[in-house]
Coordinates of C-alpha atoms in Angstrom, one line a residue:
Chain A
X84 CA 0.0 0.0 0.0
X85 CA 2.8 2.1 0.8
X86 CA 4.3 2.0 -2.4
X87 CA 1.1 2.7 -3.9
X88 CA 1.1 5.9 -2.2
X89 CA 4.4 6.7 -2.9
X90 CA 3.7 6.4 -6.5
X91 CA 0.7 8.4 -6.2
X92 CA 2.7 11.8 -4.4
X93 CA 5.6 11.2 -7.2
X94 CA 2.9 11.5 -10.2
X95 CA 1.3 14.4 -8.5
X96 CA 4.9 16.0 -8.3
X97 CA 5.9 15.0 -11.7
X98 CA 2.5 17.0 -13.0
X99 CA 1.5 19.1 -10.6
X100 CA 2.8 22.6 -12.3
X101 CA 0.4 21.6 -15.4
X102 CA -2.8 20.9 -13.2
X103 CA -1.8 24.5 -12.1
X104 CA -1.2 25.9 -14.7
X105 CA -4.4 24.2 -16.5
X106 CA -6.7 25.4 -13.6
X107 CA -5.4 28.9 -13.8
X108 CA -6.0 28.5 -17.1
X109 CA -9.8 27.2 -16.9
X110 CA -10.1 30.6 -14.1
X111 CA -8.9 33.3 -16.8
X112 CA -10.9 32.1 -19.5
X113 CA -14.4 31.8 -17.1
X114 CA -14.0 34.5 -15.3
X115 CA -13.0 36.7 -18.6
X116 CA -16.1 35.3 -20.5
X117 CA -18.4 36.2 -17.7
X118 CA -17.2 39.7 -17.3
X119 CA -16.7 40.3 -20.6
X120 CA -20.4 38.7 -21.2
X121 CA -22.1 41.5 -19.9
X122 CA -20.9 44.2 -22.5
X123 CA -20.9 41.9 -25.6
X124 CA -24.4 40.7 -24.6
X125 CA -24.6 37.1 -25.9
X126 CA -27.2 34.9 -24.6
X127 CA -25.4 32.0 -22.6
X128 CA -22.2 32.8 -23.6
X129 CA -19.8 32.3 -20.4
X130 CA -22.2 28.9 -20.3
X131 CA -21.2 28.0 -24.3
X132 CA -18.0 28.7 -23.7
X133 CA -17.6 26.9 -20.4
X134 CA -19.7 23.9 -22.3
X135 CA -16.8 24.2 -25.3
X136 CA -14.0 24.0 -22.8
X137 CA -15.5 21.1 -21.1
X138 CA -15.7 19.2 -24.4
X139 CA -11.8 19.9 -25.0
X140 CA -11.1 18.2 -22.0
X141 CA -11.6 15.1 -24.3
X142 CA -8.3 15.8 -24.8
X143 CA -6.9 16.5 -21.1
X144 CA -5.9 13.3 -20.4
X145 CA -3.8 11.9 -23.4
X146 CA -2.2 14.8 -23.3
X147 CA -1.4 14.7 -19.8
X148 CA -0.5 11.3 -19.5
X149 CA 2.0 12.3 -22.7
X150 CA 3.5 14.7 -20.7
X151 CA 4.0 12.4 -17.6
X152 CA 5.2 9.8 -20.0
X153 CA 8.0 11.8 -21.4
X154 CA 9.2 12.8 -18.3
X155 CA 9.6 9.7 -16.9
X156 CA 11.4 9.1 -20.8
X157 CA 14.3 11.6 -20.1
X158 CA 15.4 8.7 -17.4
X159 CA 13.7 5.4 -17.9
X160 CA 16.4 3.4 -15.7
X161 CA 14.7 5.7 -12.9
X162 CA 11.3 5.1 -13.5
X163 CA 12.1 1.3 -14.7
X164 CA 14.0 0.2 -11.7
X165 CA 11.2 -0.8 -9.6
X166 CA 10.0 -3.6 -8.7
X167 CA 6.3 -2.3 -9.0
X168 CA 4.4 -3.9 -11.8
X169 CA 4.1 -2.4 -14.9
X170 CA 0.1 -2.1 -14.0
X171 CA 1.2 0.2 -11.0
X172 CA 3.6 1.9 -12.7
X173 CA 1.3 2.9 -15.5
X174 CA -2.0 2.6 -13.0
X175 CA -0.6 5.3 -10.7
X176 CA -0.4 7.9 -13.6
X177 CA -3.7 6.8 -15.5
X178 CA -5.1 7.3 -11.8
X179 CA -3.3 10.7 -11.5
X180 CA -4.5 12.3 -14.5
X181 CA -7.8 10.9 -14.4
X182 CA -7.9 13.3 -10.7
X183 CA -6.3 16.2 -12.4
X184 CA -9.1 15.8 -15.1
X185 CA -11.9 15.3 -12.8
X186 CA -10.7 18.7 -10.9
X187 CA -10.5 20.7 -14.0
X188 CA -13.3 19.6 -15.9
X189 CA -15.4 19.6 -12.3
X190 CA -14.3 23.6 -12.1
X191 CA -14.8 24.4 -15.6
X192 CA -17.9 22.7 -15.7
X193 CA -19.6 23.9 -12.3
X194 CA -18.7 27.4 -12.8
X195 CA -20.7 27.0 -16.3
X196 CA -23.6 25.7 -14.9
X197 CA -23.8 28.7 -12.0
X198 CA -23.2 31.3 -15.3
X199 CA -26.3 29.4 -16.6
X200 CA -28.1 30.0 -13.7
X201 CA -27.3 33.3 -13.6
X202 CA -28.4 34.0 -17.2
X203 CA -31.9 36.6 -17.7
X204 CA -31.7 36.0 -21.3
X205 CA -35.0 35.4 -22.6
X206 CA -34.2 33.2 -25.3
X207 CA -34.7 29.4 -24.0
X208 CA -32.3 26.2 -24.7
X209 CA -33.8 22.8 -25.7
X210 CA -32.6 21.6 -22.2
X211 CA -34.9 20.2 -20.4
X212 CA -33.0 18.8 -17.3
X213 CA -29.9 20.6 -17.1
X214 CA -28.0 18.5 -14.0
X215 CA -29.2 15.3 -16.6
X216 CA -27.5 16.9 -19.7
X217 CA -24.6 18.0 -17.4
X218 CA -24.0 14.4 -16.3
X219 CA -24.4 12.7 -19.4
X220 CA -21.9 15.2 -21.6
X221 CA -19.5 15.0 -18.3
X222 CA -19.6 11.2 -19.0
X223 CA -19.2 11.1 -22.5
X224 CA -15.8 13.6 -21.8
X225 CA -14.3 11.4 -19.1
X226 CA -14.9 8.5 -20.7
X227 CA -13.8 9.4 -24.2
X228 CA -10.5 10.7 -22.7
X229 CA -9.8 7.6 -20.5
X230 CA -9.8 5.7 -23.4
X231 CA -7.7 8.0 -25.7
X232 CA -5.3 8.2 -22.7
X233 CA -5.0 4.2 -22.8
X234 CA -4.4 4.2 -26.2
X235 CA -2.1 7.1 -25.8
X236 CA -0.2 4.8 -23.4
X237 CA 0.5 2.2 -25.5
X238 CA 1.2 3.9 -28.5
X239 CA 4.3 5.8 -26.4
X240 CA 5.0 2.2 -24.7
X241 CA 5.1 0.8 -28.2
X242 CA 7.6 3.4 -29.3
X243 CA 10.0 3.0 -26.4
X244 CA 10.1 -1.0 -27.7
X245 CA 10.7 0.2 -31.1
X246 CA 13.4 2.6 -30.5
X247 CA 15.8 0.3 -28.9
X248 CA 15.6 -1.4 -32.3
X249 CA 15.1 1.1 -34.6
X250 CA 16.1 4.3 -33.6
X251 CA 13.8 7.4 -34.7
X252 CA 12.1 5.6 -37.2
X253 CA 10.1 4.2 -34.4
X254 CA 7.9 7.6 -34.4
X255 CA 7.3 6.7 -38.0
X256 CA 6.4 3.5 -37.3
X257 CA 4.0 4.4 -34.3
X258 CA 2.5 6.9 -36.9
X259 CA 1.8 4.6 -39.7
X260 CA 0.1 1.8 -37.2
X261 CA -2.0 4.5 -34.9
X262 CA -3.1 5.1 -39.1
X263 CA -3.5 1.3 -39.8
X264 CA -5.4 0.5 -36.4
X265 CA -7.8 3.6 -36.4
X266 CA -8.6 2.4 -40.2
X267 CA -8.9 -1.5 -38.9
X268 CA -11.5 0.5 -36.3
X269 CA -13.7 2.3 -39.1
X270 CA -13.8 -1.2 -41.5
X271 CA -14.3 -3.0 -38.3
X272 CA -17.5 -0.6 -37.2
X273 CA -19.5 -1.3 -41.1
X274 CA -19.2 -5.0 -40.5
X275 CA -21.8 -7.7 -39.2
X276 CA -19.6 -8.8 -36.5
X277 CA -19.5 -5.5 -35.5
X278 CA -23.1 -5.5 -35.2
X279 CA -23.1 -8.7 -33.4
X280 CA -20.5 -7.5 -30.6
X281 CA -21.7 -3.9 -30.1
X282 CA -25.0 -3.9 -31.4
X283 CA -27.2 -5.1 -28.1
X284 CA -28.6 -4.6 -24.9
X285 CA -30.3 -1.3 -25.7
X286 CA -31.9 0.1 -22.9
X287 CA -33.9 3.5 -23.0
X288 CA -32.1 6.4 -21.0
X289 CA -34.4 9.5 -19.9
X290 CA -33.8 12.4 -22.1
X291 CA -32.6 15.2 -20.9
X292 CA -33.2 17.2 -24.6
X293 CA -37.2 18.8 -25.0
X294 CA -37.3 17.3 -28.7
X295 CA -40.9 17.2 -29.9
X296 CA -41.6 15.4 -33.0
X297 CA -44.9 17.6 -34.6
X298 CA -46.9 15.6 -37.4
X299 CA -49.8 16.7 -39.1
X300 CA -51.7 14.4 -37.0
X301 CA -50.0 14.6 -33.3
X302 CA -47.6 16.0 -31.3
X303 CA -44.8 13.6 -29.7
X304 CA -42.4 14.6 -27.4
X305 CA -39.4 12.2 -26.9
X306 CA -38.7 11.8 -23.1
X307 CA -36.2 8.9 -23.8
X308 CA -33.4 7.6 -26.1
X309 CA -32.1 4.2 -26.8
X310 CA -28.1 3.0 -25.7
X311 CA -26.7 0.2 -26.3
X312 CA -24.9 -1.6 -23.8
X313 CA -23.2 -4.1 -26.0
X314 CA -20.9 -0.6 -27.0
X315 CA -19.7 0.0 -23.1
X316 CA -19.1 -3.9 -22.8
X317 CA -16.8 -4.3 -25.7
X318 CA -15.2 -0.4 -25.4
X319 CA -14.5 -2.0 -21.8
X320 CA -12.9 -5.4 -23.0
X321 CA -11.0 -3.9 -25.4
X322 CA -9.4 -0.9 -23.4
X323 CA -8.6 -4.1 -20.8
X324 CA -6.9 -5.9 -23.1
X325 CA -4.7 -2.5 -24.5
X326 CA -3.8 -1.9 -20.5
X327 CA -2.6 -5.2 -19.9
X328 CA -0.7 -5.3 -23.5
X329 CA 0.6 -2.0 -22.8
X330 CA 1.7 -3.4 -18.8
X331 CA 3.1 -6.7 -20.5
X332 CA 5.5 -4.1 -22.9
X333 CA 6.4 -2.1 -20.1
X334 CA 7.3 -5.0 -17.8
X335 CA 9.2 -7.3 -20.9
X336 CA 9.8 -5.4 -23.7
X337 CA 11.0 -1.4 -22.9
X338 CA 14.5 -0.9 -22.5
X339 CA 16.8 1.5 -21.0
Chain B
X1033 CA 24.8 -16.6 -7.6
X1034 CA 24.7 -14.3 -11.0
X1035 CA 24.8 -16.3 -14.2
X1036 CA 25.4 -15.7 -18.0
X1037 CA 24.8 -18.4 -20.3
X1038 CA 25.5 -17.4 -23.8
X1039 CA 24.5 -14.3 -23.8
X1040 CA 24.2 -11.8 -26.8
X1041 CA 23.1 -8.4 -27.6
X1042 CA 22.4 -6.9 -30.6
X1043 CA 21.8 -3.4 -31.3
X1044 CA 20.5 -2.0 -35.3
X1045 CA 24.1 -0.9 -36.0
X1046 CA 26.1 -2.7 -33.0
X1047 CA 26.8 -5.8 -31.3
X1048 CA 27.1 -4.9 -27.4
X1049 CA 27.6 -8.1 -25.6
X1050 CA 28.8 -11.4 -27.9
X1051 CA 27.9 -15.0 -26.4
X1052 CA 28.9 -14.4 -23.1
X1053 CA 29.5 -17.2 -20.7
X1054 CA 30.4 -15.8 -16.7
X1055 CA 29.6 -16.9 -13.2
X1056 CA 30.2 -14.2 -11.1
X1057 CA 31.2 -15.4 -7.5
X1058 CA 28.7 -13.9 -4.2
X1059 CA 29.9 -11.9 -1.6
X1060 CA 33.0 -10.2 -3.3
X1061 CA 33.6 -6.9 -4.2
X1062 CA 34.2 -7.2 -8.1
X1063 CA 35.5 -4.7 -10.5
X1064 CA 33.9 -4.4 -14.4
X1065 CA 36.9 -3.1 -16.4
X1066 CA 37.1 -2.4 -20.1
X1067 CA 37.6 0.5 -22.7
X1068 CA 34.6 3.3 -23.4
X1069 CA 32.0 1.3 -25.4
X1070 CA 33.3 -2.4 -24.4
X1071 CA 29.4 -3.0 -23.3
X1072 CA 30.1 -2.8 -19.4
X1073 CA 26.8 -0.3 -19.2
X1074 CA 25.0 -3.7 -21.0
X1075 CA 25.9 -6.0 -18.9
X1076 CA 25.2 -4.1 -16.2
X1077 CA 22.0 -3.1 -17.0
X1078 CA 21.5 -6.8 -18.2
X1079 CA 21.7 -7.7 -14.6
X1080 CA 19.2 -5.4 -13.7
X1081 CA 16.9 -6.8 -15.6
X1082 CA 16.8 -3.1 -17.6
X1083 CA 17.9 -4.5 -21.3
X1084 CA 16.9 -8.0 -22.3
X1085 CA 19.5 -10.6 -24.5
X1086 CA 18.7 -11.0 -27.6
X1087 CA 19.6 -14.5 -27.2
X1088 CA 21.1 -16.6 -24.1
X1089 CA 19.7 -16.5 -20.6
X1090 CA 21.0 -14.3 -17.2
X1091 CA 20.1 -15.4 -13.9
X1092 CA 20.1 -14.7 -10.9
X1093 CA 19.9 -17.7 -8.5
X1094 CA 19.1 -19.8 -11.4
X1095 CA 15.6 -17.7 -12.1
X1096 CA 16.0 -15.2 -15.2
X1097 CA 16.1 -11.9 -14.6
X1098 CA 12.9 -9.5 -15.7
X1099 CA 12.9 -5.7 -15.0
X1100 CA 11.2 -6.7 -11.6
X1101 CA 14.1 -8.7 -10.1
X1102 CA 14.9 -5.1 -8.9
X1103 CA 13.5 -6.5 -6.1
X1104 CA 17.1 -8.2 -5.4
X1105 CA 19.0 -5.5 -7.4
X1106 CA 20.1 -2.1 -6.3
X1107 CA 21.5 -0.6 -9.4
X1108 CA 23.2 2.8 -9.7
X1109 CA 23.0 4.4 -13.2
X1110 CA 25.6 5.9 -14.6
X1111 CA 23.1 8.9 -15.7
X1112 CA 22.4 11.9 -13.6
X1113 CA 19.1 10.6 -13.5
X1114 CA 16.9 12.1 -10.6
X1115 CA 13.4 13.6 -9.8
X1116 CA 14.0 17.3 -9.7
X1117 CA 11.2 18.2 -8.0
X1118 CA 11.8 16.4 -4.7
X1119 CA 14.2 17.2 -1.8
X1120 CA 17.2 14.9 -0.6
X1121 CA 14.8 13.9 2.3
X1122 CA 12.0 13.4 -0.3
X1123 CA 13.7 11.3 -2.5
X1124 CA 15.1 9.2 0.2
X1125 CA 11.5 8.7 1.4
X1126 CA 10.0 7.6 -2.2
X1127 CA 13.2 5.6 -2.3
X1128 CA 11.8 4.1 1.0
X1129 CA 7.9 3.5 -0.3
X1130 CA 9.2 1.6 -3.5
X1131 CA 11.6 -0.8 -2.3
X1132 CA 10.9 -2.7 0.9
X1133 CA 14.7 -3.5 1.8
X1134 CA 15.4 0.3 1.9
X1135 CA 16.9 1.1 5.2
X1136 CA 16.1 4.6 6.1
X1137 CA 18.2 5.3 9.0
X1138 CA 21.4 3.8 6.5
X1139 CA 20.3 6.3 4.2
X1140 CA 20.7 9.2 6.5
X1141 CA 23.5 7.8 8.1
X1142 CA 25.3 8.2 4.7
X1143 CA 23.8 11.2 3.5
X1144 CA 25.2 12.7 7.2
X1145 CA 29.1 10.7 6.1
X1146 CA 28.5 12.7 2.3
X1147 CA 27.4 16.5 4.1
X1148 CA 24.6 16.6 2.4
X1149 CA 22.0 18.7 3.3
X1150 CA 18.7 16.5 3.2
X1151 CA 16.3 19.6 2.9
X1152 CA 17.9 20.8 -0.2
X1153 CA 15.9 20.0 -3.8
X1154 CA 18.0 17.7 -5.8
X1155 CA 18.2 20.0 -8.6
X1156 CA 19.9 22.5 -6.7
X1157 CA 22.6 20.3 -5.5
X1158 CA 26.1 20.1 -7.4
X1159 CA 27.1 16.8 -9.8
X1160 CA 28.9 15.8 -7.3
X1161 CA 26.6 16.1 -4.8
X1162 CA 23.6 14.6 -6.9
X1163 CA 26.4 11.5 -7.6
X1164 CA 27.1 11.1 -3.8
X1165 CA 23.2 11.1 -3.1
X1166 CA 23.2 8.1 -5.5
X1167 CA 25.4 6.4 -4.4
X1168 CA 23.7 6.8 -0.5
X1169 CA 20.2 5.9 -2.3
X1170 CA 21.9 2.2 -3.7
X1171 CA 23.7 1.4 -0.5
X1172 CA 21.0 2.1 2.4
X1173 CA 19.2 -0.9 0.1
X1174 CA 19.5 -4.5 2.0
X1175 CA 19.7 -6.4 -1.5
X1176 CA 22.1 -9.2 -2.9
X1177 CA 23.4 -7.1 -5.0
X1178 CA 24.0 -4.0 -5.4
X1179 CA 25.3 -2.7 -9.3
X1180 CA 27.7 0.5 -9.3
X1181 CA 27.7 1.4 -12.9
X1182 CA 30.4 4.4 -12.6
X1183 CA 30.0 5.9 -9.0
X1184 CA 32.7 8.2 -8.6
X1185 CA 32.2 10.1 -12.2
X1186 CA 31.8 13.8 -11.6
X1187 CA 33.9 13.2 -8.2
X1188 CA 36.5 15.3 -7.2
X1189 CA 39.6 13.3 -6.2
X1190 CA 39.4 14.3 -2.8
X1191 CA 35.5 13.0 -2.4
X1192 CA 36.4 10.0 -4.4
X1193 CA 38.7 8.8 -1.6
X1194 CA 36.8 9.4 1.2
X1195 CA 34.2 7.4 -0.9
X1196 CA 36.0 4.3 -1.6
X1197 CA 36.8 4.2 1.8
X1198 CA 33.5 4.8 3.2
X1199 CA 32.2 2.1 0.5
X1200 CA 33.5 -0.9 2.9
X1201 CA 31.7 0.1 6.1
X1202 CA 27.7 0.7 4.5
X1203 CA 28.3 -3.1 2.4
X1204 CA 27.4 -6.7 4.1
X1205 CA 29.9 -9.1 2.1
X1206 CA 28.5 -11.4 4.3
X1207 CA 24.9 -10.9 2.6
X1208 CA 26.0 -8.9 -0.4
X1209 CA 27.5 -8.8 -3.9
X1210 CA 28.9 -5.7 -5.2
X1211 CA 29.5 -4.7 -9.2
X1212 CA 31.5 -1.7 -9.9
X1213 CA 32.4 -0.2 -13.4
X1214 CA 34.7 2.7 -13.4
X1215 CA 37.6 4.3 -14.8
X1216 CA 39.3 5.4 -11.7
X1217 CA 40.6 1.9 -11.8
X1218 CA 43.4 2.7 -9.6
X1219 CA 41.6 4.2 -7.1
X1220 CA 39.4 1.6 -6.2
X1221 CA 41.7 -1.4 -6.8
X1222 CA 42.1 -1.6 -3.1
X1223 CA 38.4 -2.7 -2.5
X1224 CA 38.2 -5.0 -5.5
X1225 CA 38.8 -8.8 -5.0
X1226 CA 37.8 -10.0 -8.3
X1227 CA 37.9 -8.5 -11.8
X1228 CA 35.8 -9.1 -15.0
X1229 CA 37.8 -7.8 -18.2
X1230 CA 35.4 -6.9 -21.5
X1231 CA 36.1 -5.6 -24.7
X1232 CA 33.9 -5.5 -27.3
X1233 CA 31.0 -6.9 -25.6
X1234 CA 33.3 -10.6 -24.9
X1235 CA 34.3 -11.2 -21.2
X1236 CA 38.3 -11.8 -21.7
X1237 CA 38.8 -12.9 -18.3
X1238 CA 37.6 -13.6 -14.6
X1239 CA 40.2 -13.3 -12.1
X1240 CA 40.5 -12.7 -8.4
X1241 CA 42.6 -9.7 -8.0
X1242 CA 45.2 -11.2 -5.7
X1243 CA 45.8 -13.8 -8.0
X1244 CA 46.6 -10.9 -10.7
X1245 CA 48.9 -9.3 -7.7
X1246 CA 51.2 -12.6 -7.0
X1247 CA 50.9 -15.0 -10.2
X1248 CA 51.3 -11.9 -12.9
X1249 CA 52.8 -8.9 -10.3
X1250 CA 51.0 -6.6 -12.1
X1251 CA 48.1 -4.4 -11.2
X1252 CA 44.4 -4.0 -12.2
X1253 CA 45.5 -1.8 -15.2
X1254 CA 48.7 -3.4 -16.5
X1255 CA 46.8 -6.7 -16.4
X1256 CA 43.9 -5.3 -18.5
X1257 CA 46.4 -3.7 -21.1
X1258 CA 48.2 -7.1 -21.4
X1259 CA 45.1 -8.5 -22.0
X1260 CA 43.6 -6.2 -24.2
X1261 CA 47.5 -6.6 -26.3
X1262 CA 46.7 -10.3 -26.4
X1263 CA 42.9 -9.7 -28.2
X1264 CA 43.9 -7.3 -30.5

């Protein structure tokens, strides 16, 4: 447990200007917008922008975890000799950033929903249950930048294997296969055993959108929206499986 | 006990170790000579479990080594390699949460025989100092063996002595196995009873270092340079 911990405090270390610098970041731009809002008069904008910034945080964690990675690639044989699994070693920074993220996207987000709160503007969103919307799009953001993160992770474990081999035309390499595997993943998605491994379990999820649906006839207002938990089940398996590929490279394969 | 059995290692555009067969006796303090680029670093780091063969087998205790058998390895890069961001103190306490045979109290003990101030962030100390606080952070570990991959670069003479002398009283030959590259040769040939000899990635000899003294009469150095005469 203790070295658990000890890993944790040394990734906060190793990142903790960034978070800084990211939160002051997230503060400037907020605050800014709502000031500014006033004069420019913009329905919703501090919210908009605030709902923009959250949706680049999509992005916070790959890029974090690329950060954390390189750091530790400056001096491998410090980071490497550890007895630690390569699941730890790796864990302690997915767990790191994934805080980091939670705290920025937590401010950015929160301090958009009290500038929507705020707002007198007359003119009204299609958002029916605003905490709903908040929690679903929140969702959608972590999730989607866990998984690039993993990804992210093996693709820079990947090239530490390949350099000790083939020098720098191992970022070449990574390049063409991160082309190859995302093109294996669009031919993949069109195909019936696609369909077959993703394509079940739909369950219907409130919506928190006011879409009405007007015919001629009647009026229909669509209070829920079919997901598919097939997707989540084999998006889980197969971020699993790139961890514990990505562990098995870090634990066999990388060299100092 | 630390085995090689054929052991090879290929680089794209070099060969660093060629089929290397070694034993390498436990509980002796044993020197790794050779020339710049002879593959001492390799086999070192081999040890460690840091760089894999590309064919043949190290062990340790007859179980092959992985990057995790750092466990029974305390291995000192030659690389100023260091987390800037942490004190001496700090870094002596992650040191302490990652490897349970770390033995704080050791630790201070030979940051206090270095002068080192604990509270001072590594990046502000001198090479030297930053060399000595490595050399504090492999010893204060209760391992079998302990890998020295060019300690006393970035030393001043002066430091370097009272180093090697220092050296004898934090080891356990009893318990421990110590592995030391360097090219202050001279200078530690007092502590060294055994000597490996490399060049060009093939061990050219094993010998224990009194045997060198009374069979040859010749030193660490002068043995090596006959050797290396022979090869060539």
């Amino acid at each position: 447990m203790m070295n658990w911990s000890g890993l944790l405090r040394k990734e906060f270390r190793v990142t903790r200007t960034l978070l800084l610098g990211v939160v002051t970041f997230d503060l400037l731009v907020m605050i800014g917008f709502f000031l500014g809002s006033a004069r420019w008069e913009v329905p919703y904008l501090t919210a908009i922008i605030g709902g923009l910034l959250t949706a680049l945080h999509v992005f916070f964690l790959p890029l974090y975890l690329l950060i954390s990675l390189n750091t530790e690639g400056r001096n491998l044989n410090l980071w490497l000799h550890n007895p630690q699994s390569g699941a730890r070693l790796l864990g302690a920074k997915i767990m790191n950033g994934l805080l980091a993220l939670l705290i920025s996207i937590g401010l950015v987000s929160g301090l958009a929903l009290l500038a929507y709160n705020l707002e007198t503007s007359v003119l009204e969103l299609p958002i029916e249950n605003v905490w709903l919307f908040g929690f679903y799009f929140l969702t959608v953001i972590v999730t989607g930048s866990f998984y690039m993160g993993t990804w992210l992770t093996f693709y820079w474990t990947l090239y530490q294997v390949l350099k000790t081999y083939i020098g720098r035309w191992a970022v070449l390499l990574v390049l063409i296969l991160i082309g190859f595997i995302s093109w294996l993943g669009s031919w993949f998605d069109g195909t019936r055993i696609s369909e077959v491994l993703i394509d079940w379990g739909y369950v219907q999820l409130p919506s928190p959108l006011n879409a009405e649906v007007s015919q001629q006839e009647f009026d229909l207002t669509v209070s829920t929206f079919p997901f598919p938990i097939g997707n989540v089940v084999f998006d889980l398996i197969t971020i699993v499986l790139i961890f514990l590929l990505t562990c098995w490279l870090l634990d066999r394969k990388v060299e100092v | 006990m630390i085995t090689f059995e054929n052991v090879s290692k290929r680089y794209l555009t070099k060969q660093a170790l060629s089929d290397v067969n070694v034993s390498i006796p436990e509980g002796k303090i044993i020197g790794l000579v050779g020339s710049n680029g002879s593959g001492k670093s390799t086999f070192m780091k081999m040890i460690a479990g840091l760089v894999s063969p590309s064919e043949g087998k190290v062990m340790i205790d007859q179980e092959s080594v992985s990057r995790r058998t750092a466990n029974k390895v305390a291995f000192l890069s030659e690389l100023d390699a260091y987390y800037s961001f942490f004190s001496v103190k700090e870094t002596i306490h992650f040191f302490a949460t990652q490897f349970q045979d770390f033995d704080i109290e050791k630790a201070h003990d030979i940051i206090d025989f270095m002068d080192i101030d604990v509270n001072q962030k590594v990046k502000h100390l001198s090479k030297g100092n930053r060399g000595r606080l490595k050399i504090a952070l492999t010893l204060a570990r209760e391992v079998p063996i302990i890998l020295m991959d060019e300690p006393l670069s970035g030393l001043d003479p002066m430091v370097r002595d009272s180093i090697v002398k220092g050296l004898l009283s934090y080891i356990d030959l009893e318990k421990q196995t110590v592995i030391i590259t360097t090219h202050e040769v001279t200078e530690i040939e007092p502590l060294l009873e055994t000597v490996i000899a490399i060049r060009n990635g093939k061990v050219l000899a094993l010998e224990d270092v009194e045997t060198i003294r009374e069979r040859d009469r010749m030193r660490i150095v002068e043995w090596l340079k006959k050797l290396y005469q022979e090869e060539a």
